[in-house]
C-alpha positions as MATLAB code, in Angstrom:
seq = 'MSSETTTEGTAPRVTKRRVRTRANLLDAAFAVFAAKGFGRVSIEEVCEAAGYSRGAFYSNFASLDELFFALYRQRADLIADQVSGALALDGPDLDVPAAVDRVTEVLLLDLDWLLVKTDFLVHAARDPQVAETLLEHRARLRRAIADRLARARGFARPPAVLGDIDGAAHAVVAAYDGVTTQLLLDKDVDGARVWLKQLLTALLTDGSGNPQ';
ca = [
      -3.739  -14.556   26.590;
      -1.672  -16.946   24.529;
       2.103  -16.864   24.331;
       4.499  -18.102   21.670;
       8.142  -18.028   22.691;
      11.272  -19.590   21.302;
      14.463  -20.892   22.835;
      17.093  -18.156   22.978;
      19.443  -18.297   20.038;
      17.155  -20.406   17.838;
      14.910  -19.313   15.022;
      11.158  -19.560   15.637;
       9.417  -22.449   13.927;
       7.123  -21.473   11.087;
       3.960  -23.247   12.147;
       0.350  -22.641   11.166;
      -0.212  -21.250   14.631;
       2.677  -18.821   14.276;
       1.454  -17.684   10.845;
      -1.979  -17.068   12.336;
      -0.499  -15.205   15.310;
       1.546  -12.973   13.020;
      -1.503  -12.224   10.875;
      -3.581  -11.373   13.947;
      -0.878   -9.055   15.262;
      -0.701   -7.273   11.908;
      -4.480   -6.861   11.796;
      -4.565   -5.541   15.352;
      -1.669   -3.171   14.696;
      -3.408   -1.821   11.600;
      -6.495   -0.940   13.637;
      -4.509    0.598   16.507;
      -2.167    2.573   14.253;
      -5.131    3.936   12.293;
      -6.912    4.984   15.489;
      -3.968    6.533   17.366;
      -1.165    7.100   14.880;
       2.293    5.621   14.693;
       4.491    6.897   17.529;
       1.566    6.955   19.934;
       1.145    3.196   20.177;
       2.919    0.806   22.521;
       3.678   -2.869   22.083;
       1.335   -3.561   24.978;
      -1.549   -1.882   23.143;
      -0.977   -3.979   20.041;
      -0.800   -7.156   22.132;
      -3.969   -6.251   24.002;
      -5.850   -5.543   20.777;
      -4.705   -8.873   19.295;
      -5.227  -10.871   22.502;
      -1.604  -12.019   22.793;
       1.253  -11.654   25.266;
       4.499   -9.742   24.751;
       6.141  -13.124   24.225;
       3.936  -13.729   21.195;
       4.828  -10.299   19.865;
       8.577  -10.763   20.244;
       8.476  -14.198   18.662;
       7.291  -12.473   15.481;
       8.701   -8.928   15.570;
      11.735   -7.337   17.186;
      10.080   -3.921   17.546;
       7.125   -1.782   16.554;
       9.208   -0.463   13.665;
       9.646   -3.983   12.307;
       5.933   -4.649   12.668;
       5.152   -1.407   10.860;
       7.476   -2.399    8.015;
       5.739   -5.772    7.738;
       2.333   -4.120    7.733;
       3.319   -1.634    5.066;
       4.946   -4.311    2.910;
       1.816   -6.438    3.178;
      -0.486   -3.626    2.082;
       1.849   -2.134   -0.533;
       2.438   -5.527   -2.157;
      -1.305   -6.134   -2.222;
      -1.893   -2.784   -3.937;
       0.806   -3.478   -6.530;
      -0.660   -6.903   -7.247;
      -4.190   -5.498   -7.514;
      -3.133   -2.730   -9.891;
      -1.172   -5.148  -12.050;
      -4.129   -7.534  -12.104;
      -6.599   -4.780  -12.991;
      -4.415   -3.670  -15.888;
      -3.986   -7.244  -17.129;
      -7.664   -8.116  -17.506;
      -7.943   -6.862  -21.091;
      -5.128   -9.025  -22.421;
      -2.771   -7.387  -24.913;
      -5.402   -4.918  -26.184;
      -5.699   -2.603  -23.197;
      -9.055   -0.854  -22.921;
      -7.716    2.282  -21.252;
     -11.042    3.795  -20.055;
     -12.159    0.446  -18.601;
      -8.741   -0.067  -17.020;
      -8.946    3.415  -15.491;
     -12.273    2.454  -13.911;
     -10.798   -0.742  -12.451;
      -7.598    0.897  -11.220;
      -9.606    3.682   -9.597;
     -11.600    1.146   -7.628;
      -8.425   -0.680   -6.565;
      -6.437    2.373   -5.549;
      -9.113    4.020   -3.459;
      -8.719    2.002   -0.307;
     -10.282    2.842    3.016;
      -9.456    5.914    5.043;
      -7.827    3.851    7.789;
      -5.185    2.615    5.351;
      -4.571    6.152    4.103;
      -4.042    7.319    7.684;
      -1.566    4.513    8.342;
       0.246    5.149    5.064;
       0.498    8.861    5.784;
       1.975    8.144    9.212;
       4.512    5.922    7.505;
       5.412    8.691    5.029;
       6.097   11.136    7.854;
       8.131    8.507    9.690;
      10.121    7.764    6.523;
      10.833   11.450    5.933;
      12.808   11.493    9.189;
      14.659    8.201    8.731;
      16.748    7.517    5.590;
      16.584    3.720    6.017;
      12.805    3.786    6.275;
      12.664    6.122    3.290;
      14.747    3.703    1.227;
      12.322    0.856    1.925;
       9.339    3.036    1.086;
      10.943    4.160   -2.171;
      11.517    0.519   -3.143;
       7.828   -0.286   -2.708;
       6.702    2.785   -4.615;
       9.095    1.847   -7.415;
       7.562   -1.643   -7.514;
       4.105   -0.152   -7.952;
       5.307    2.138  -10.732;
       7.046   -0.746  -12.490;
       3.847   -2.792  -12.428;
       1.966    0.066  -14.070;
       4.705    0.869  -16.584;
       5.127   -2.780  -17.576;
       1.425   -3.157  -18.303;
       1.262    0.042  -20.332;
       4.371   -0.964  -22.312;
       2.816   -4.314  -23.269;
      -0.569   -2.888  -24.252;
      -1.289   -2.472  -27.950;
      -4.164   -0.160  -27.025;
      -1.773    2.325  -25.427;
       0.640    3.499  -28.077;
       2.399    6.253  -26.147;
       1.813    8.641  -23.241;
       1.161   12.352  -23.781;
       4.379   14.068  -24.891;
       4.600   16.139  -21.708;
       5.060   12.938  -19.668;
       7.981   11.743  -21.792;
       7.901    7.957  -21.759;
       6.042    5.046  -20.200;
       7.935    5.425  -16.939;
       6.879    9.062  -16.843;
       3.248    8.020  -17.266;
       3.574    5.555  -14.387;
       5.056    8.269  -12.172;
       2.150   10.538  -13.077;
      -0.416    7.865  -12.182;
       1.111    7.418   -8.723;
       1.372   11.192   -8.248;
      -2.307   11.614   -9.142;
      -3.222    8.977   -6.567;
      -1.093   10.702   -3.916;
      -2.748   14.060   -4.537;
      -6.306   12.765   -4.594;
      -5.880   10.685   -1.461;
      -4.351   13.613    0.438;
      -7.529   15.577   -0.255;
      -9.601   12.538    0.686;
      -7.958   12.383    4.102;
      -9.173   15.915    4.788;
     -12.660   16.036    3.301;
     -13.611   12.321    3.604;
     -15.454   12.583    0.259;
     -14.812    9.107   -1.161;
     -17.244    9.501   -4.070;
     -15.729   12.843   -5.048;
     -12.213   11.429   -4.832;
     -13.180    8.511   -7.060;
     -14.556   10.865   -9.715;
     -11.545   13.184   -9.544;
      -9.033   10.344   -9.759;
     -10.842    8.875  -12.752;
     -10.722   12.261  -14.495;
      -7.018   12.693  -13.776;
      -6.070    9.204  -14.941;
      -8.167    9.564  -18.082;
      -6.398   12.842  -18.877;
      -2.999   11.278  -18.232;
      -3.483    8.073  -20.198;
      -5.739    9.179  -23.057;
      -6.295   12.204  -25.265;
      -8.835   13.453  -22.749;
     -11.844   11.968  -24.489;
     -11.256    8.408  -23.348;
      -9.381    7.442  -26.489;
      -5.838    6.096  -25.954;
      -2.944    8.232  -27.099;
];
């Protein structure tokens, strides 16, 4: 096993090796958390899965909680960037049905990620500081969606029941939450994809695929 330690009282150097070590630890933690669940995993198990020593772990993370935060931030930021990118492909004239197709493909990630995310939600529900961080990331995702809808000439306004653009963004995230909860239980990825597409089409169009 390799070890990366730092002199006490000094900040670790950001080297290519350290970046690679951090990435490997995050990847290993993702696999272990998905398999066993957060709260059932030790630092030693993460280190063993990644092939590193405890010294390598502590040169990158102070605790499993900090590692979990980093993992969630990494994945949540990726999702927000993917959603924003999918909504931006049409330029100013948003093709809502096509965008719904792209967003559906982006949002439906693998079951392992949904398991990890659900563990994080339960953890956050019991810790106000964790909840605050999670709320910030969810707000970032909603802002990315709302910003794209607001700039799209092909999307004049959301259905009246949703209120404004921010309301539509909230509804999109809520639809994703509901569909993925069902997906965790029945493992029907194809069915979840169809259902999410139907929900988003109903939320963002007049129901026929035509923008509001």
